[in-house]
CSV table of C-alpha atoms and ligand atoms in Angstrom, one decimal:
chain,number,residue,atom,x,y,z
A,1,MET,CA,91.5,87.6,98.3
A,2,THR,CA,95.2,87.2,98.4
A,3,ALA,CA,97.0,90.2,99.7
A,4,LYS,CA,99.6,92.2,97.8
A,5,ILE,CA,102.9,92.1,99.6
A,6,ILE,CA,104.3,95.5,100.7
A,7,ASN,CA,108.1,94.9,100.2
A,8,GLY,CA,109.8,97.1,102.8
A,9,LYS,CA,113.2,95.9,101.6
A,10,ASP,CA,112.7,97.2,98.1
A,11,ILE,CA,111.1,100.5,99.3
A,12,ALA,CA,113.9,101.0,101.8
A,13,ALA,CA,116.5,100.4,99.1
A,14,LYS,CA,114.9,103.0,96.8
A,15,LYS,CA,114.8,105.6,99.6
A,16,ARG,CA,118.4,104.9,100.5
A,17,ILE,CA,119.5,105.6,97.0
A,18,ALA,CA,117.8,109.0,97.2
A,19,ILE,CA,119.4,109.7,100.6
A,20,ALA,CA,122.9,108.8,99.3
A,21,VAL,CA,122.4,111.4,96.4
A,22,GLU,CA,121.5,114.1,99.0
A,23,VAL,CA,124.5,113.1,101.2
A,24,LYS,CA,126.8,113.6,98.2
A,25,LYS,CA,125.4,117.1,97.6
A,26,LEU,CA,125.9,118.0,101.2
A,27,LYS,CA,129.4,116.7,101.2
A,28,SER,CA,130.2,118.9,98.2
A,29,LYS,CA,129.3,121.9,100.5
A,30,GLY,CA,131.8,120.6,103.1
A,31,VAL,CA,129.3,118.9,105.5
A,32,THR,CA,129.3,115.1,106.1
A,33,PRO,CA,126.2,114.0,108.1
A,34,GLY,CA,127.4,112.4,111.3
A,35,LEU,CA,125.5,110.0,113.6
A,36,ALA,CA,126.6,109.1,117.2
A,37,VAL,CA,125.2,106.0,118.7
A,38,ILE,CA,125.6,105.2,122.3
A,39,LEU,CA,125.3,101.6,123.4
A,40,VAL,CA,125.3,100.8,127.2
A,41,GLY,CA,125.9,97.3,128.3
A,42,ASN,CA,126.0,94.0,126.3
A,43,ASN,CA,122.5,93.4,125.2
A,44,HIS,CA,123.0,91.1,122.2
A,45,ALA,CA,120.0,92.4,120.2
A,46,SER,CA,121.0,96.0,120.8
A,47,LEU,CA,124.5,95.3,119.5
A,48,THR,CA,123.1,93.8,116.3
A,49,TYR,CA,120.8,96.9,115.8
A,50,VAL,CA,123.7,99.3,116.4
A,51,LYS,CA,126.0,97.5,114.0
A,52,SER,CA,123.3,97.7,111.3
A,53,LYS,CA,123.0,101.5,111.9
A,54,GLU,CA,126.8,101.8,111.5
A,55,LYS,CA,126.7,99.8,108.3
A,56,ALA,CA,123.9,101.9,106.9
A,57,CYS,CA,125.8,105.1,107.6
A,58,ARG,CA,128.9,103.8,105.8
A,59,GLU,CA,126.9,102.7,102.8
A,60,LEU,CA,125.2,106.1,102.4
A,61,GLY,CA,128.5,108.0,102.9
A,62,MET,CA,127.7,109.3,106.4
A,63,ASN,CA,130.0,109.3,109.4
A,64,SER,CA,129.1,107.1,112.3
A,65,LEU,CA,130.6,107.2,115.8
A,66,LEU,CA,129.8,104.2,118.1
A,67,ILE,CA,130.3,104.8,121.8
A,68,GLU,CA,130.2,101.7,123.9
A,69,MET,CA,129.8,102.1,127.6
A,70,PRO,CA,129.9,99.4,130.3
A,71,GLU,CA,126.7,98.1,132.0
A,72,GLU,CA,127.8,99.8,135.2
A,73,VAL,CA,128.4,103.3,133.7
A,74,SER,CA,126.9,106.0,136.0
A,75,GLU,CA,124.0,108.2,134.9
A,76,GLU,CA,126.3,111.2,135.3
A,77,GLU,CA,128.9,109.8,132.9
A,78,LEU,CA,126.3,109.0,130.3
A,79,LEU,CA,124.8,112.5,130.6
A,80,SER,CA,128.2,114.1,130.3
A,81,LYS,CA,129.0,112.2,127.1
A,82,ILE,CA,125.6,113.3,125.6
A,83,GLU,CA,126.4,116.9,126.6
A,84,GLU,CA,129.8,116.7,124.8
A,85,LEU,CA,128.0,115.3,121.6
A,86,ASN,CA,125.4,118.1,121.8
A,87,GLY,CA,128.3,120.6,121.4
A,88,ASP,CA,130.1,118.6,118.7
A,89,THR,CA,129.5,120.3,115.3
A,90,LYS,CA,130.5,117.2,113.4
A,91,ILE,CA,127.7,115.2,115.0
A,92,HIS,CA,124.2,115.9,113.6
A,93,GLY,CA,122.3,113.0,115.2
A,94,ILE,CA,122.6,111.4,118.7
A,95,LEU,CA,120.9,108.1,119.5
A,96,VAL,CA,121.0,106.2,122.8
A,97,GLN,CA,120.1,102.6,122.1
A,98,LEU,CA,117.2,101.5,124.3
A,99,PRO,CA,116.8,99.7,126.6
A,100,ILE,CA,119.4,101.1,129.0
A,101,PRO,CA,120.2,99.6,132.5
A,102,LYS,CA,117.6,100.2,135.2
A,103,HIS,CA,119.9,102.4,137.4
A,104,ILE,CA,119.8,105.1,134.7
A,105,ASP,CA,116.8,107.3,134.3
A,106,GLU,CA,115.7,106.9,130.7
A,107,LYS,CA,113.5,110.0,130.7
A,108,LYS,CA,116.5,112.1,131.9
A,109,VAL,CA,118.7,110.6,129.2
A,110,ILE,CA,116.2,111.3,126.4
A,111,GLU,CA,115.6,114.9,127.6
A,112,SER,CA,119.3,115.5,127.8
A,113,ILE,CA,119.7,115.0,124.0
A,114,SER,CA,119.5,118.3,122.1
A,115,PRO,CA,116.1,118.4,120.3
A,116,LEU,CA,118.1,119.6,117.3
A,117,LYS,CA,120.0,116.3,117.2
A,118,ASP,CA,117.2,114.0,118.5
A,119,VAL,CA,117.0,111.9,115.3
A,120,ASP,CA,115.0,109.2,117.1
A,121,GLY,CA,112.2,111.8,117.6
A,122,PHE,CA,111.9,110.7,121.3
A,123,HIS,CA,112.4,114.1,123.0
A,124,PRO,CA,109.2,115.5,124.5
A,125,ILE,CA,109.7,118.8,122.5
A,126,ASN,CA,109.8,116.8,119.3
A,127,ILE,CA,106.9,114.7,120.3
A,128,GLY,CA,104.9,117.9,121.0
A,129,ARG,CA,106.0,119.3,117.6
A,130,MET,CA,104.8,116.0,115.9
A,131,MET,CA,101.4,116.2,117.7
A,132,THR,CA,100.9,119.8,116.6
A,133,GLY,CA,102.0,119.0,113.0
A,134,GLN,CA,105.2,121.2,113.1
A,135,ASN,CA,108.5,120.5,111.4
A,136,THR,CA,110.4,118.0,113.5
A,137,PHE,CA,112.2,114.6,113.5
A,138,LEU,CA,109.5,111.9,113.3
A,139,PRO,CA,110.2,108.7,115.2
A,140,CYS,CA,111.7,106.2,112.7
A,141,THR,CA,109.4,103.2,112.8
A,142,PRO,CA,106.2,105.2,112.6
A,143,TYR,CA,107.7,107.4,109.9
A,144,GLY,CA,108.8,104.3,108.0
A,145,ILE,CA,105.2,102.9,108.1
A,146,MET,CA,103.8,106.1,106.6
A,147,VAL,CA,106.4,106.0,103.8
A,148,LEU,CA,105.5,102.3,103.1
A,149,LEU,CA,101.9,103.3,102.6
A,150,GLU,CA,102.7,106.3,100.5
A,151,GLU,CA,105.0,104.3,98.2
A,152,SER,CA,102.3,101.6,97.9
A,153,GLY,CA,99.7,104.2,96.8
A,154,ILE,CA,97.5,103.7,99.8
A,155,SER,CA,95.4,106.7,100.8
A,156,ILE,CA,94.8,107.6,104.4
A,157,ALA,CA,92.4,110.5,104.7
A,158,GLY,CA,89.0,109.3,106.1
A,159,LYS,CA,90.2,105.7,106.7
A,160,ASN,CA,89.5,103.8,109.9
A,161,VAL,CA,93.0,103.0,111.3
A,162,VAL,CA,93.3,100.6,114.3
A,163,VAL,CA,96.6,100.5,116.1
A,164,VAL,CA,97.1,97.5,118.4
A,165,GLY,CA,99.8,98.5,120.9
A,166,ARG,CA,100.5,101.7,122.7
A,167,SER,CA,104.3,102.0,123.2
A,168,ASN,CA,106.0,105.4,123.2
A,169,ILE,CA,108.3,104.2,120.3
A,170,VAL,CA,105.7,102.8,117.9
A,171,GLY,CA,102.0,102.6,118.9
A,172,LYS,CA,101.3,106.1,120.3
A,173,PRO,CA,103.3,108.0,117.6
A,174,VAL,CA,102.1,106.0,114.6
A,175,GLY,CA,98.4,106.7,115.6
A,176,GLN,CA,99.3,110.4,115.8
A,177,LEU,CA,100.9,110.4,112.3
A,178,PHE,CA,97.7,108.8,110.9
A,179,LEU,CA,95.6,111.4,112.7
A,180,ASN,CA,97.8,114.1,111.2
A,181,GLN,CA,96.8,112.7,107.8
A,182,HIS,CA,93.1,112.8,108.6
A,183,ALA,CA,92.4,109.1,109.5
A,184,THR,CA,90.0,108.1,112.2
A,185,VAL,CA,92.2,106.4,114.7
A,186,THR,CA,91.5,103.8,117.4
A,187,TYR,CA,94.1,102.5,119.9
A,188,CYS,CA,93.7,99.0,121.2
A,189,HIS,CA,95.9,97.5,124.0
A,190,SER,CA,96.1,94.8,126.6
A,191,LYS,CA,93.1,96.1,128.5
A,192,THR,CA,90.9,96.5,125.4
A,193,ARG,CA,87.6,94.5,125.7
A,194,ASP,CA,86.6,92.6,122.6
A,195,LEU,CA,89.6,93.4,120.4
A,196,LYS,CA,87.9,91.9,117.3
A,197,LEU,CA,85.0,94.4,117.5
A,198,HIS,CA,87.6,97.2,116.9
A,199,THR,CA,90.0,95.5,114.5
A,200,ASN,CA,87.1,94.3,112.2
A,201,GLN,CA,86.4,98.0,111.5
A,202,ALA,CA,90.0,98.7,110.4
A,203,ASP,CA,90.7,99.7,106.8
A,204,ILE,CA,94.3,99.9,108.0
A,205,LEU,CA,95.5,97.7,110.9
A,206,VAL,CA,98.9,98.3,112.6
A,207,ALA,CA,100.0,95.4,114.9
A,208,ALA,CA,102.7,96.5,117.4
A,209,VAL,CA,102.2,94.3,120.4
A,210,GLY,CA,105.3,92.0,120.4
A,211,ILE,CA,103.4,88.7,120.6
A,212,PRO,CA,103.9,86.2,117.8
A,213,ASN,CA,100.8,85.5,115.7
A,214,PHE,CA,98.6,87.6,117.9
A,215,ILE,CA,96.5,88.9,115.0
A,216,THR,CA,94.7,86.2,113.1
A,217,ALA,CA,92.3,86.1,110.1
A,218,GLU,CA,89.2,86.6,112.4
A,219,HIS,CA,90.6,90.1,113.5
A,220,ILE,CA,90.7,91.3,109.9
A,221,LYS,CA,88.2,93.0,107.6
A,222,GLU,CA,88.3,91.6,104.0
A,223,GLY,CA,90.7,93.7,101.9
A,224,ALA,CA,92.2,95.6,104.8
A,225,VAL,CA,95.8,96.9,104.8
A,226,VAL,CA,97.8,95.0,107.5
A,227,ILE,CA,101.1,96.5,108.9
A,228,ASP,CA,103.1,94.1,111.1
A,229,VAL,CA,105.6,95.8,113.3
A,230,GLY,CA,106.4,92.7,115.4
A,231,ILE,CA,109.9,91.2,115.4
A,232,ASN,CA,109.5,88.0,117.4
A,233,ARG,CA,110.9,84.4,117.5
A,234,ASN,CA,108.4,81.6,117.4
A,235,GLU,CA,108.8,78.3,119.4
A,236,ALA,CA,111.0,77.0,116.5
A,237,GLY,CA,113.3,80.1,116.9
A,238,LYS,CA,112.1,81.4,113.5
A,239,LEU,CA,111.7,85.2,113.0
A,240,CYS,CA,108.0,86.1,112.9
A,241,GLY,CA,105.7,89.1,113.3
A,242,ASP,CA,102.6,89.8,115.4
A,243,VAL,CA,100.4,88.7,112.5
A,244,ALA,CA,99.7,85.1,111.5
A,245,PHE,CA,100.9,85.8,108.0
A,246,ASP,CA,99.6,82.8,106.1
A,247,GLU,CA,96.0,83.0,107.1
A,248,VAL,CA,95.8,86.8,107.2
A,249,SER,CA,97.3,87.2,103.8
A,250,GLU,CA,94.4,85.2,102.4
A,251,LYS,CA,92.0,87.8,103.6
A,252,ALA,CA,93.8,91.2,103.6
A,253,GLY,CA,94.3,93.5,100.6
A,254,TYR,CA,97.9,94.4,101.5
A,255,ILE,CA,100.3,93.0,104.1
A,256,THR,CA,103.8,93.6,105.2
A,257,PRO,CA,105.9,90.5,105.7
A,258,VAL,CA,108.4,89.8,108.5
A,259,PRO,CA,111.2,90.0,107.7
A,260,LYS,CA,111.5,92.5,104.8
A,261,GLY,CA,108.5,94.6,105.8
A,262,VAL,CA,108.6,97.4,108.4
A,263,GLY,CA,112.1,96.5,109.7
A,264,PRO,CA,114.2,97.9,106.9
A,265,MET,CA,112.4,101.2,107.0
A,266,THR,CA,113.3,102.0,110.5
A,267,ILE,CA,117.1,102.4,109.9
A,268,THR,CA,116.3,104.1,106.5
A,269,MET,CA,114.3,106.8,108.3
A,270,LEU,CA,117.0,107.2,110.9
A,271,MET,CA,119.4,107.9,108.0
A,272,TYR,CA,116.9,110.4,106.6
A,273,ASN,CA,116.6,112.2,109.9
A,274,THR,CA,120.4,112.4,110.3
A,275,LEU,CA,120.6,113.9,106.8
A,276,LYS,CA,117.8,116.3,107.6
A,277,SER,CA,119.6,117.4,110.7
A,278,ALA,CA,122.9,118.0,108.8
A,279,ASN,CA,121.0,120.0,106.2
A,280,GLU,CA,119.3,122.2,108.8
A,281,SER,CA,122.6,122.7,110.6
A,282,ILE,CA,123.9,124.7,107.6
A,283,ASP,CA,121.2,127.3,108.0
A,284,ARG,CA,121.8,128.0,111.7
B,1,GUN,N1,115.5,100.2,120.7
B,1,GUN,C1,114.5,99.6,119.9
B,1,GUN,N2,114.1,100.4,119.0
B,1,GUN,C2,114.8,101.6,119.2
B,1,GUN,C3,114.8,102.9,118.5
B,1,GUN,O1,114.1,103.1,117.5
B,1,GUN,N3,115.7,103.8,118.9
B,1,GUN,C4,116.4,103.6,120.0
B,1,GUN,N4,117.2,104.6,120.5
B,1,GUN,N5,116.4,102.5,120.7
B,1,GUN,C5,115.6,101.5,120.3
């Protein structure tokens, strides 16, 4: 079997067109969605991500505000900036780019963002809402994965889903979203014994471990859907995922490539969440 490619770039482009239409409608009512992004320090990868978020805002007609703070900024200063943005009616989404320097308490920072503007979906209140299936901001990468499957016509109820990786940003929440859609979910991680035993049962496998080519053909059931969340560089410096694409795509039914798979969906869902926040602000 040769897997069908799930083209995240095309699906993201389609979703962005729909978002731009909604932004226009909202602007005609006098509200322009606004996203504030806080970048602390000079992490090169973070700067690239933040610039992409600004560009996406511009392309969709939203306002973006980039706040750059030096590596040595105090926790107090950062919290005070977030407090100011919480009260700014022109700002509908607040995102603090992670990671932040070690002298600042990440939990405190996440919890200081108003849950009404937490477009990352990282605030414990919003995580609780997601777990109990309430209206909330869903974390962007997990949400993007669910949209990729929906747009590809892949059903979820009753399927065996195996998530490899248990980060707060991707692994844990994506498993929860699958559970909310009636899948049977297994989490695997670095302490899992006999990984293959689990992954070979997967109708849908999500790889989110951050290790190049970690998932190989022997981990995959024939015809499975394989979602690769990894963004790594191999020894040659080339961008690659957590899945050994060439061999796995010979066995899987569907597969997301890297790049042009999950990646483009993350920022798209961030734009969607910012639009949602702006829309909901009208009714308050
Ligand atoms: N760093 C890596 N991914 C993310 C993300 O989705 N949100 C934030 N705030 N920081 C990140």
